[in-house]
GROMACS .gro file of C-alpha atoms in nm:
model
   68
    1MET     CA    1  -0.799  -0.038   0.616
    2LYS     CA    2  -0.981   0.232   0.813
    3ALA     CA    3  -0.666   0.443   0.819
    4ILE     CA    4  -0.626   0.409   0.443
    5ARG     CA    5  -0.991   0.482   0.369
    6GLY     CA    6  -0.970   0.793   0.589
    7ARG     CA    7  -0.705   0.952   0.367
    8ASP     CA    8  -0.772   1.151   0.051
    9ASP     CA    9  -0.667   1.040  -0.297
   10GLU     CA   10  -0.363   1.267  -0.318
   11GLU     CA   11  -0.221   1.133   0.007
   12LEU     CA   12  -0.279   0.778  -0.112
   13HIS     CA   13  -0.102   0.846  -0.442
   14ASP     CA   14   0.192   0.997  -0.253
   15ASP     CA   15   0.208   0.692  -0.025
   16LEU     CA   16   0.187   0.465  -0.328
   17ARG     CA   17   0.481   0.634  -0.499
   18HIS     CA   18   0.687   0.620  -0.179
   19LEU     CA   19   0.611   0.251  -0.118
   20GLN     CA   20   0.681   0.154  -0.480
   21LYS     CA   21   1.017   0.329  -0.458
   22GLU     CA   22   1.092   0.145  -0.134
   23VAL     CA   23   1.010  -0.194  -0.290
   24PHE     CA   24   1.236  -0.109  -0.582
   25LEU     CA   25   1.522  -0.015  -0.352
   26LEU     CA   26   1.474  -0.331  -0.146
   27SER     CA   27   1.488  -0.533  -0.468
   28LEU     CA   28   1.813  -0.366  -0.567
   29HIS     CA   29   1.967  -0.429  -0.228
   30GLY     CA   30   1.811  -0.773  -0.199
   31LEU     CA   31   2.122  -0.946  -0.324
   32GLY     CA   32   2.265  -0.950   0.027
   33GLU     CA   33   2.097  -1.060   0.344
   34ALA     CA   34   1.809  -0.833   0.437
   35LYS     CA   35   1.778  -0.691   0.788
   36ASN     CA   36   1.403  -0.747   0.777
   37PRO     CA   37   1.307  -0.998   0.506
   38ALA     CA   38   0.933  -0.960   0.573
   39ARG     CA   39   0.941  -0.585   0.503
   40LYS     CA   40   0.913  -0.628   0.126
   41ARG     CA   41   0.601  -0.843   0.169
   42GLN     CA   42   0.448  -0.589   0.409
   43ILE     CA   43   0.510  -0.308   0.161
   44ARG     CA   44   0.358  -0.503  -0.128
   45ARG     CA   45   0.048  -0.573   0.080
   46GLN     CA   46   0.016  -0.205   0.171
   47ILE     CA   47   0.044  -0.116  -0.199
   48ALA     CA   48  -0.234  -0.365  -0.276
   49ARG     CA   49  -0.454  -0.212  -0.005
   50ILE     CA   50  -0.404   0.135  -0.148
   51HIS     CA   51  -0.486   0.011  -0.500
   52THR     CA   52  -0.800  -0.154  -0.361
   53VAL     CA   53  -0.922   0.165  -0.194
   54LEU     CA   54  -0.847   0.379  -0.500
   55GLY     CA   55  -1.028   0.128  -0.723
   56GLU     CA   56  -1.329   0.124  -0.493
   57ARG     CA   57  -1.345   0.501  -0.500
   58GLY     CA   58  -1.324   0.500  -0.877
   59ARG     CA   59  -1.618   0.260  -0.895
   60GLY     CA   60  -1.813   0.444  -0.627
   61VAL     CA   61  -1.819   0.152  -0.383
   62THR     CA   62  -1.914   0.239  -0.025
   63HIS     CA   63  -1.841   0.037   0.289
   64ASN     CA   64  -2.122   0.028   0.540
   65ALA     CA   65  -2.046  -0.322   0.667
   66LYS     CA   66  -1.855  -0.375   0.988
   67GLU     CA   67  -1.485  -0.433   0.917
   68SER     CA   68  -1.307  -0.726   1.078
   0.00000   0.00000   0.00000
C-alpha cells in the first residue's frame, strides 16, 4: 500500500486503466487453461487497492498509523 499511496492520482488512474484492460483480456482468454490462474485475482486486488487510495484521497483521509 505504501507504493500505491506514494504515487500521484494520474499515475494511479493510468495503472487502473491498464489493470482493468488486463482483467478483461484474461476473461476473454479464460476459456482455455490459464498459465497463471491466480493472476486475475491478484489484478482484481490491486484494482481494489487503487480504488481505496483514490477514495481516501477524495474524502481527505490521512494515514498516520503504522501499516502492517
